[in-house]
Amino acid sequence: MSTLTFLGAVGEVTGSRYLLEVDGEPRAHRLLLECGMHQGGRDAEGANAVPFGRLADELEAVVLSHGHLDHAGLLPRLVREGYRGPIHCTADTAELLEIMLVDAAFVMAKDVEWENRWRARAGKPAIEPLYDEDDVALTLSLCVPHGYGRPAHLPGGVTLVFRDAGHILGSAIVELTIPSGVQRRRLVFSGDLGNPDSVLMKDPEKVYDADLVLMESTYGDRDHRPLAETLEEFARVLEEAHEDGGNVLIPAFAVGRTQEILYHLSVLYHEGRLRQQMVFLDSPMAIRVTELYARKRKALDPEDLKVLNVAAHGDPSQYLPILRLTRSVEESMAINRIHGGVIIIAGAGMCNGGRIVHHFRYNLERPGTRLVIVGFQAEGTLGREIVDGAERVRVFGEDLAVKARVHTLGGFSAHAGQRELIGWAGAFHDHPRFYLVHGEPGAQRALQAALGEAGIEAEIATYRQRLEL
């Protein structure tokens, strides 16, 4: 009997990982669906450091839904411990991984360097990063890219098909047809389902046939605010910041959210509604991803691109003339000499590191500053502290008062809201078994209840729960 075991993203929104064991002789074929990094606080660091053990040698294949680190960030760690099999993903995800994982290794190396300096002074032993750039290079060499809708054959007689999830470039719904005893079972994993209101991405595909569905539940407890209302509030916040003479800080996820924010800023600019002097994209990774999105225009929503082309007078390369790309540390530091009148988009999206934290040091205590939160903030992150109303936060050992005005704009989310999740689940025929993953407990309970009202029974997955297929 083939089985599925939940190894991550249960009761939380990061660390996605599921083990599939398929009937076989002399032993079962072992496949890993997702290999995500835990994010948010010291507990996450400890979880990421737990060795894969025998799994690294026994796995025959890895399947990825998309390139975000909470779904793919521990792949180089798996490879470091001995995995040498194929990593199946979409072609665009393979290109994104080259940016994401190289950056993750670089940031890790810097963090470990700083940590080891402190350890040396304290007489403590040095530590090593989870992985380095050599591990990333080997990981990338193992990637096997696929197009949407094209069946691929995996060990154990498993068939894989990717469907467009509409979340970020290359994101996929994963369909696996699996031998189990004398039958074949179809497992569908939603990955991260996109928000149909968000720009640039196409709408998530509906899937109709499955025996077992794993569905994300990040925003299972709410519907997103209509995009038109969100855009009006965004424009109003920018106008108020201009009138107050303060800077606007936008912690943005490098993949997807940054490109969406730049899109909306470009439209406001060409409508004459953006009064800031400059927009800084202060994230080397986000810059590289934005350039990748520009090269991958055929994968994006053509209707949204028409708007962009009109706004940019037919020249998409000039869609936001006041945009400044700051790649170097020196360029980033220079921004902090500007006390007002600019928009700063910087990573990390949950404020748990990256250049945005440096900008907090110079802007968070200024009442004229506007901090615009445009993405999900996981428990244990600095961003979550601020969203939850912290009056003071700790940044690089300094105690900072949060005097900036904080605005949370949920309508920009790249995740499906509760209504969209229920609609996607309701498309399946013949009542498959549903398990909710990738969500915090409150959101999962709310979605479970809402699905029940819609006549769809769903269970909430638990850590190391093992299902027979």
Coordinates of C-alpha atoms in Angstrom, one line a residue:
M1 CA 0.0 0.0 0.0
S2 CA 1.4 3.4 -1.0
T3 CA 1.5 6.0 1.8
L4 CA 1.9 9.8 2.3
T5 CA 3.5 11.3 5.5
F6 CA 3.3 14.9 6.5
L7 CA 6.7 16.2 7.4
G8 CA 6.2 20.0 7.3
A9 CA 3.9 23.0 6.7
V10 CA 1.4 21.5 9.1
G11 CA 0.1 24.1 11.6
E12 CA 2.4 26.7 10.1
V13 CA 2.9 28.4 6.7
T14 CA 6.6 27.4 6.1
G15 CA 8.7 24.3 5.9
S16 CA 6.6 22.5 3.3
R17 CA 7.6 18.8 3.0
Y18 CA 5.7 15.6 2.3
L19 CA 7.1 12.0 1.9
L20 CA 5.5 9.7 -0.6
E21 CA 6.3 6.0 -0.4
V22 CA 5.1 3.9 -3.4
D23 CA 4.7 0.1 -3.5
G24 CA 7.8 -1.6 -4.9
E25 CA 10.1 -4.5 -4.7
P26 CA 12.4 -5.1 -2.9
R27 CA 11.5 -1.9 -1.1
A28 CA 9.1 1.0 -1.6
H29 CA 10.1 3.9 -3.9
R30 CA 10.5 7.1 -1.8
L31 CA 9.7 10.5 -3.3
L32 CA 9.7 13.9 -1.6
L33 CA 7.1 16.5 -2.5
E34 CA 8.6 19.9 -1.5
C35 CA 11.7 20.6 0.5
G36 CA 10.9 23.9 2.2
M37 CA 12.8 26.0 4.7
H38 CA 11.2 27.0 8.0
Q39 CA 11.0 30.8 8.5
G40 CA 10.5 32.9 11.6
G41 CA 12.6 33.0 14.8
R42 CA 14.9 30.6 16.6
D43 CA 12.6 27.6 16.4
A44 CA 12.8 27.8 12.6
E45 CA 16.6 27.8 12.8
G46 CA 16.6 24.7 14.8
A47 CA 14.1 22.9 12.6
N48 CA 16.2 23.7 9.5
A49 CA 19.3 22.3 11.1
V50 CA 17.7 18.8 11.7
P51 CA 19.6 16.3 9.4
F52 CA 17.6 14.5 6.8
G53 CA 19.4 11.3 7.8
R54 CA 18.8 8.2 5.7
L55 CA 16.2 10.1 3.6
A56 CA 19.0 11.9 1.7
D57 CA 20.3 8.5 0.4
E58 CA 17.0 6.7 0.0
L59 CA 15.0 9.3 -2.0
E60 CA 14.7 8.6 -5.7
A61 CA 13.1 11.9 -6.8
V62 CA 12.0 15.3 -5.5
V63 CA 9.0 17.3 -6.8
L64 CA 8.6 21.0 -6.3
S65 CA 5.5 23.2 -6.7
H66 CA 7.4 26.5 -7.0
G67 CA 10.5 28.4 -6.1
H68 CA 9.7 30.2 -2.8
L69 CA 12.1 29.3 -0.1
D70 CA 9.4 27.9 2.2
H71 CA 8.8 25.3 -0.5
A72 CA 12.4 24.8 -1.9
G73 CA 14.9 26.4 0.4
L74 CA 16.3 23.3 2.0
L75 CA 17.1 21.5 -1.3
P76 CA 20.8 22.3 -1.1
R77 CA 20.9 21.0 2.4
L78 CA 19.4 17.7 1.1
V79 CA 22.0 17.6 -1.6
R80 CA 24.8 18.4 0.9
E81 CA 23.8 15.3 2.9
G82 CA 24.0 13.1 -0.2
Y83 CA 20.9 13.3 -2.4
R84 CA 21.8 13.0 -6.1
G85 CA 18.4 12.2 -7.8
P86 CA 16.3 14.4 -10.1
I87 CA 14.5 17.5 -8.9
H88 CA 11.3 17.9 -10.9
C89 CA 9.9 21.4 -11.4
T90 CA 8.6 23.7 -14.0
A91 CA 11.1 25.3 -16.4
D92 CA 10.5 28.8 -14.9
T93 CA 10.9 27.5 -11.4
A94 CA 14.3 26.1 -12.4
E95 CA 15.4 29.6 -13.5
L96 CA 14.0 31.2 -10.3
L97 CA 15.8 28.7 -8.1
E98 CA 19.1 29.8 -9.6
I99 CA 18.4 33.3 -8.2
M100 CA 16.7 32.3 -4.9
L101 CA 19.2 29.6 -3.7
V102 CA 22.3 31.5 -4.6
D103 CA 21.0 34.5 -2.7
A104 CA 20.0 32.3 0.3
A105 CA 23.5 30.7 0.4
F106 CA 25.1 34.2 0.3
V107 CA 23.0 35.6 3.1
M108 CA 23.6 32.5 5.2
A109 CA 27.3 32.8 4.7
K110 CA 27.2 36.4 5.9
D111 CA 25.0 35.6 8.9
V112 CA 27.3 32.7 9.9
E113 CA 30.4 35.0 9.5
W114 CA 28.9 37.5 12.0
E115 CA 27.8 34.7 14.3
N116 CA 31.2 33.2 14.4
R117 CA 32.9 36.5 15.2
W118 CA 30.7 36.7 18.3
R119 CA 31.4 33.0 19.1
A120 CA 35.1 33.5 18.8
R121 CA 35.0 36.4 21.3
A122 CA 32.8 34.3 23.6
G123 CA 35.1 31.2 23.4
K124 CA 32.4 29.2 21.7
P125 CA 32.9 26.8 18.8
A126 CA 32.3 28.0 15.2
I127 CA 29.2 26.9 13.3
E128 CA 28.7 26.1 9.6
P129 CA 25.9 27.3 7.3
L130 CA 23.2 24.9 6.3
Y131 CA 24.7 24.9 2.8
D132 CA 27.0 26.9 0.6
E133 CA 27.2 28.0 -3.1
D134 CA 28.8 24.7 -4.1
D135 CA 25.8 22.9 -2.7
V136 CA 23.5 25.2 -4.6
A137 CA 25.4 24.6 -7.9
L138 CA 25.1 20.9 -7.5
T139 CA 21.4 21.3 -6.7
L140 CA 20.7 23.3 -9.8
S141 CA 22.4 20.7 -11.9
L142 CA 19.9 18.1 -10.7
C143 CA 16.8 20.1 -11.7
V144 CA 14.7 18.5 -14.5
P145 CA 12.4 21.2 -16.0
H146 CA 8.9 20.4 -17.3
G147 CA 6.1 22.4 -19.1
Y148 CA 2.6 22.7 -17.8
G149 CA 0.3 19.9 -18.7
R150 CA 3.0 17.5 -19.9
P151 CA 3.1 14.2 -18.2
A152 CA 6.5 13.0 -16.7
H153 CA 7.3 9.6 -15.5
L154 CA 8.8 9.1 -12.0
P155 CA 10.2 6.1 -10.1
G156 CA 7.6 3.5 -9.0
G157 CA 5.3 4.1 -12.0
V158 CA 4.2 7.5 -10.7
T159 CA 3.1 10.0 -13.3
L160 CA 3.6 13.7 -12.7
V161 CA 1.7 16.6 -14.3
F162 CA 2.1 20.3 -13.4
R163 CA -0.8 22.8 -13.7
D164 CA -0.5 26.6 -13.5
A165 CA -1.2 27.7 -9.9
G166 CA -1.1 31.4 -10.8
H167 CA 0.9 32.4 -7.7
I168 CA 4.3 33.4 -8.9
L169 CA 6.3 32.7 -12.1
G170 CA 6.5 29.0 -12.6
S171 CA 4.2 28.1 -9.7
A172 CA 2.4 24.8 -10.1
I173 CA -0.4 22.6 -8.8
V174 CA 1.1 19.1 -8.6
E175 CA -0.8 16.1 -9.9
L176 CA 0.6 12.7 -9.1
T177 CA -1.0 9.4 -10.3
I178 CA 0.3 6.7 -8.0
P179 CA 0.1 2.9 -8.0
S180 CA -1.3 1.6 -4.8
G181 CA -2.0 -2.1 -4.6
V182 CA -3.9 -3.1 -7.7
Q183 CA -5.3 0.4 -8.2
R184 CA -4.0 3.9 -9.2
R185 CA -4.7 6.9 -7.0
R186 CA -4.5 10.5 -7.9
L187 CA -2.9 12.9 -5.4
V188 CA -3.3 16.6 -6.1
F189 CA -1.3 19.2 -4.1
S190 CA -2.4 22.8 -4.6
G191 CA 1.0 24.3 -3.9
D192 CA 0.3 28.0 -3.3
L193 CA -2.8 29.0 -5.2
G194 CA -2.8 32.5 -6.7
N195 CA -5.2 35.3 -6.0
P196 CA -7.2 35.9 -9.2
D197 CA -7.3 39.6 -8.4
S198 CA -3.5 40.0 -8.4
V199 CA -1.8 41.3 -11.6
L200 CA 0.7 39.7 -13.9
M201 CA -0.1 36.0 -13.1
K202 CA -2.8 34.0 -14.9
D203 CA -5.7 32.6 -12.8
P204 CA -5.1 29.2 -11.1
E205 CA -6.2 26.2 -13.1
K206 CA -9.1 24.2 -11.8
V207 CA -8.6 20.5 -11.4
Y208 CA -11.5 18.1 -11.4
D209 CA -10.3 14.5 -10.6
A210 CA -8.5 13.4 -7.5
D211 CA -8.7 10.8 -4.7
L212 CA -6.7 12.9 -2.2
V213 CA -6.2 16.7 -2.2
L214 CA -3.6 18.6 -0.1
M215 CA -4.7 22.2 -0.1
E216 CA -3.0 25.3 1.3
S217 CA -4.9 27.4 3.8
T218 CA -2.7 30.5 4.3
Y219 CA -5.7 32.8 4.1
G220 CA -8.3 30.2 5.0
D221 CA -9.9 32.6 7.6
R222 CA -10.6 35.6 5.4
D223 CA -11.4 37.0 2.0
H224 CA -9.1 39.6 0.6
R225 CA -10.2 43.2 0.2
P226 CA -11.2 44.1 -3.3
L227 CA -8.1 45.2 -5.3
A228 CA -9.7 48.5 -6.4
E229 CA -10.2 49.5 -2.7
T230 CA -6.6 48.4 -1.9
L231 CA -5.2 50.5 -4.7
E232 CA -7.1 53.6 -3.6
E233 CA -5.8 53.1 0.0
F234 CA -2.3 52.6 -1.4
A235 CA -2.5 55.8 -3.4
R236 CA -3.8 57.7 -0.4
V237 CA -1.0 56.4 1.8
L238 CA 1.6 57.5 -0.8
E239 CA 0.0 61.0 -1.0
E240 CA -0.1 61.4 2.8
A241 CA 3.6 60.4 3.0
H242 CA 4.4 63.0 0.4
E243 CA 2.5 65.7 2.3
D244 CA 4.2 64.7 5.6
G245 CA 7.7 64.7 3.9
G246 CA 8.4 61.1 5.0
N247 CA 9.8 58.1 3.2
V248 CA 7.6 55.0 2.4
L249 CA 9.1 51.6 3.3
I250 CA 7.7 48.5 1.6
P251 CA 9.1 45.2 2.8
A252 CA 8.5 43.1 -0.3
F253 CA 9.0 39.4 -1.2
A254 CA 11.5 39.3 -4.0
V255 CA 9.4 37.0 -6.1
G256 CA 5.9 38.1 -7.2
R257 CA 5.0 40.8 -4.7
T258 CA 7.8 43.1 -5.7
Q259 CA 6.9 42.9 -9.4
E260 CA 3.2 43.5 -8.6
I261 CA 4.0 46.6 -6.5
L262 CA 6.2 48.0 -9.3
Y263 CA 3.3 47.4 -11.7
H264 CA 0.9 49.4 -9.6
L265 CA 3.4 52.2 -9.0
S266 CA 3.9 52.4 -12.7
V267 CA 0.2 52.9 -13.4
L268 CA 0.0 55.5 -10.6
Y269 CA 3.0 57.3 -12.1
H270 CA 1.5 57.5 -15.6
E271 CA -1.8 58.6 -14.2
G272 CA 0.0 61.5 -12.5
R273 CA -0.8 60.3 -9.0
L274 CA 2.7 59.3 -7.8
R275 CA 4.4 62.4 -6.3
Q276 CA 7.4 60.8 -4.8
Q277 CA 10.8 61.8 -6.3
M278 CA 12.2 58.3 -6.6
V279 CA 11.4 54.6 -6.1
F280 CA 14.3 52.5 -4.9
L281 CA 14.3 48.7 -5.5
D282 CA 16.9 47.9 -2.9
S283 CA 17.2 44.1 -3.2
P284 CA 19.7 42.5 -5.5
M285 CA 17.6 39.3 -5.6
A286 CA 14.4 41.2 -6.3
I287 CA 16.2 43.1 -9.1
R288 CA 17.3 39.8 -10.7
V289 CA 13.8 38.4 -10.4
T290 CA 12.3 41.5 -11.9
E291 CA 14.7 41.2 -14.9
L292 CA 13.7 37.5 -15.2
Y293 CA 9.9 38.4 -15.2
A294 CA 10.7 40.9 -18.0
R295 CA 12.3 38.1 -20.0
K296 CA 9.4 35.8 -19.3
R297 CA 6.6 38.0 -20.6
K298 CA 4.9 35.2 -22.5
A299 CA 4.2 33.4 -19.2
L300 CA 2.4 36.5 -17.7
D301 CA -1.2 37.7 -18.1
P302 CA -1.4 39.4 -21.5
E303 CA -4.3 41.7 -20.4
D304 CA -2.2 43.1 -17.5
L305 CA 0.7 43.6 -19.9
K306 CA -1.5 45.6 -22.2
V307 CA -2.2 48.1 -19.4
L308 CA 1.5 48.3 -18.7
N309 CA 2.3 48.9 -22.3
V310 CA -0.2 51.7 -22.6
A311 CA 1.0 53.3 -19.4
A312 CA 4.5 53.2 -20.6
H313 CA 3.7 54.6 -24.0
G314 CA 4.5 51.3 -25.8
D315 CA 7.9 50.9 -24.2
P316 CA 7.7 48.4 -21.4
S317 CA 11.3 48.9 -20.4
Q318 CA 10.4 52.4 -19.3
Y319 CA 7.3 51.6 -17.3
L320 CA 8.6 53.5 -14.2
P321 CA 11.2 56.1 -15.1
I322 CA 11.8 57.2 -11.5
L323 CA 12.8 53.6 -10.5
R324 CA 16.4 53.2 -9.2
L325 CA 18.0 49.8 -8.9
T326 CA 20.4 49.6 -6.0
R327 CA 22.6 46.5 -6.3
S328 CA 25.5 47.3 -4.1
V329 CA 25.7 47.8 -0.3
E330 CA 27.2 51.3 -0.9
E331 CA 24.2 52.3 -3.0
S332 CA 21.8 50.9 -0.3
M333 CA 23.5 52.8 2.5
A334 CA 23.3 56.0 0.5
I335 CA 19.5 55.9 0.5
N336 CA 19.6 56.5 4.2
R337 CA 20.9 60.0 3.6
I338 CA 17.5 60.8 2.1
H339 CA 15.1 61.8 4.9
G340 CA 11.9 62.1 2.9
G341 CA 10.1 61.9 -0.5
V342 CA 11.1 58.5 -1.7
I343 CA 9.7 54.9 -1.8
I344 CA 12.0 52.1 -0.6
I345 CA 11.1 48.6 -1.6
A346 CA 13.5 46.1 0.1
G347 CA 13.6 42.5 1.3
A348 CA 13.0 40.6 3.3
G349 CA 9.3 40.4 3.0
M350 CA 8.7 39.4 6.6
C351 CA 11.4 41.8 7.9
N352 CA 13.4 38.9 9.4
G353 CA 16.6 40.1 7.7
G354 CA 17.8 41.8 4.6
R355 CA 18.1 45.5 3.7
I356 CA 14.7 46.5 5.0
V357 CA 15.9 46.1 8.5
H358 CA 18.7 48.6 7.9
H359 CA 16.2 51.1 6.6
F360 CA 14.2 50.5 9.8
R361 CA 17.1 51.9 11.8
Y362 CA 16.9 55.2 10.0
N363 CA 13.1 55.5 9.4
L364 CA 11.1 53.6 11.9
E365 CA 11.3 56.3 14.7
R366 CA 10.2 59.1 12.3
P367 CA 6.5 59.9 12.6
G368 CA 6.4 61.0 8.9
T369 CA 7.5 57.5 7.7
R370 CA 4.9 55.1 6.3
L371 CA 5.5 51.4 6.6
V372 CA 3.3 49.6 4.1
I373 CA 2.9 45.8 4.7
V374 CA 1.9 44.0 1.5
G375 CA 2.4 40.4 2.3
F376 CA 1.8 37.7 4.9
Q377 CA 3.8 38.0 8.1
A378 CA 4.5 34.6 9.8
E379 CA 4.5 34.2 13.5
G380 CA 7.9 34.8 15.1
T381 CA 9.0 37.4 12.5
L382 CA 9.8 41.1 13.1
G383 CA 7.1 42.0 10.5
R384 CA 4.5 40.1 12.6
E385 CA 5.5 41.9 15.7
I386 CA 5.0 45.3 14.0
V387 CA 1.6 44.3 12.4
D388 CA 0.4 43.0 15.8
G389 CA 1.0 46.5 17.2
A390 CA 4.5 46.4 18.9
E391 CA 5.4 49.9 20.2
R392 CA 9.1 49.0 20.3
V393 CA 11.2 46.5 18.4
R394 CA 14.7 45.2 18.6
V395 CA 16.8 45.8 15.5
F396 CA 20.5 45.0 15.4
G397 CA 20.7 45.1 19.1
E398 CA 19.0 48.5 19.3
D399 CA 15.7 49.2 20.9
L400 CA 13.6 51.3 18.4
A401 CA 10.3 53.0 19.0
V402 CA 7.8 52.3 16.2
K403 CA 6.7 55.9 15.5
A404 CA 6.1 55.3 11.8
R405 CA 2.5 54.8 10.7
V406 CA 1.9 51.2 9.7
H407 CA -0.5 50.2 7.0
T408 CA -1.4 46.6 6.2
L409 CA -2.8 46.2 2.7
G410 CA -4.1 42.6 2.4
G411 CA -5.6 43.1 -1.1
F412 CA -2.1 42.7 -2.7
S413 CA -1.8 39.1 -1.5
A414 CA -0.6 36.6 -4.1
H415 CA -2.5 33.8 -2.2
A416 CA -6.1 32.8 -2.8
G417 CA -8.5 34.0 -0.1
Q418 CA -11.1 31.9 1.6
R419 CA -13.7 32.3 -1.1
E420 CA -11.3 31.4 -3.9
L421 CA -10.0 28.3 -1.9
I422 CA -13.6 27.1 -1.5
G423 CA -14.3 27.7 -5.2
W424 CA -11.1 25.7 -6.2
A425 CA -12.0 22.9 -3.9
G426 CA -15.6 22.8 -5.1
A427 CA -14.5 22.0 -8.7
F428 CA -13.5 18.4 -7.8
H429 CA -15.8 15.6 -8.8
D430 CA -16.8 12.7 -6.6
H431 CA -15.8 14.1 -3.2
P432 CA -12.0 13.4 -2.8
R433 CA -10.4 13.4 0.7
F434 CA -9.1 16.9 1.6
Y435 CA -6.3 17.7 4.0
L436 CA -5.4 21.2 4.9
V437 CA -1.8 22.2 5.0
H438 CA 0.4 25.3 4.9
G439 CA -1.7 27.4 7.3
E440 CA -1.7 28.6 10.9
P441 CA -4.2 26.8 13.2
G442 CA -6.8 29.5 13.3
A443 CA -6.9 29.9 9.6
Q444 CA -7.1 26.2 9.1
R445 CA -10.0 25.7 11.5
A446 CA -11.9 28.6 9.9
L447 CA -11.4 27.1 6.4
Q448 CA -12.4 23.7 7.6
A449 CA -15.7 25.1 8.9
A450 CA -16.3 27.1 5.8
L451 CA -15.7 24.1 3.6
G452 CA -18.0 22.0 5.7
E453 CA -20.8 24.6 5.1
A454 CA -20.1 24.2 1.4
G455 CA -20.5 20.4 1.7
I456 CA -16.8 19.6 1.5
E457 CA -15.3 17.6 4.3
A458 CA -11.7 18.4 5.1
E459 CA -9.2 17.3 7.8
I460 CA -6.4 19.3 9.2
A461 CA -3.1 17.5 8.7
T462 CA -0.8 16.9 11.7
Y463 CA 3.0 16.5 11.9
R464 CA 4.1 12.9 10.9
Q465 CA 0.6 11.9 10.2
R466 CA 0.7 8.9 7.7
L467 CA -2.1 8.3 5.2
E468 CA -2.7 5.1 3.2
L469 CA -3.5 5.8 -0.4

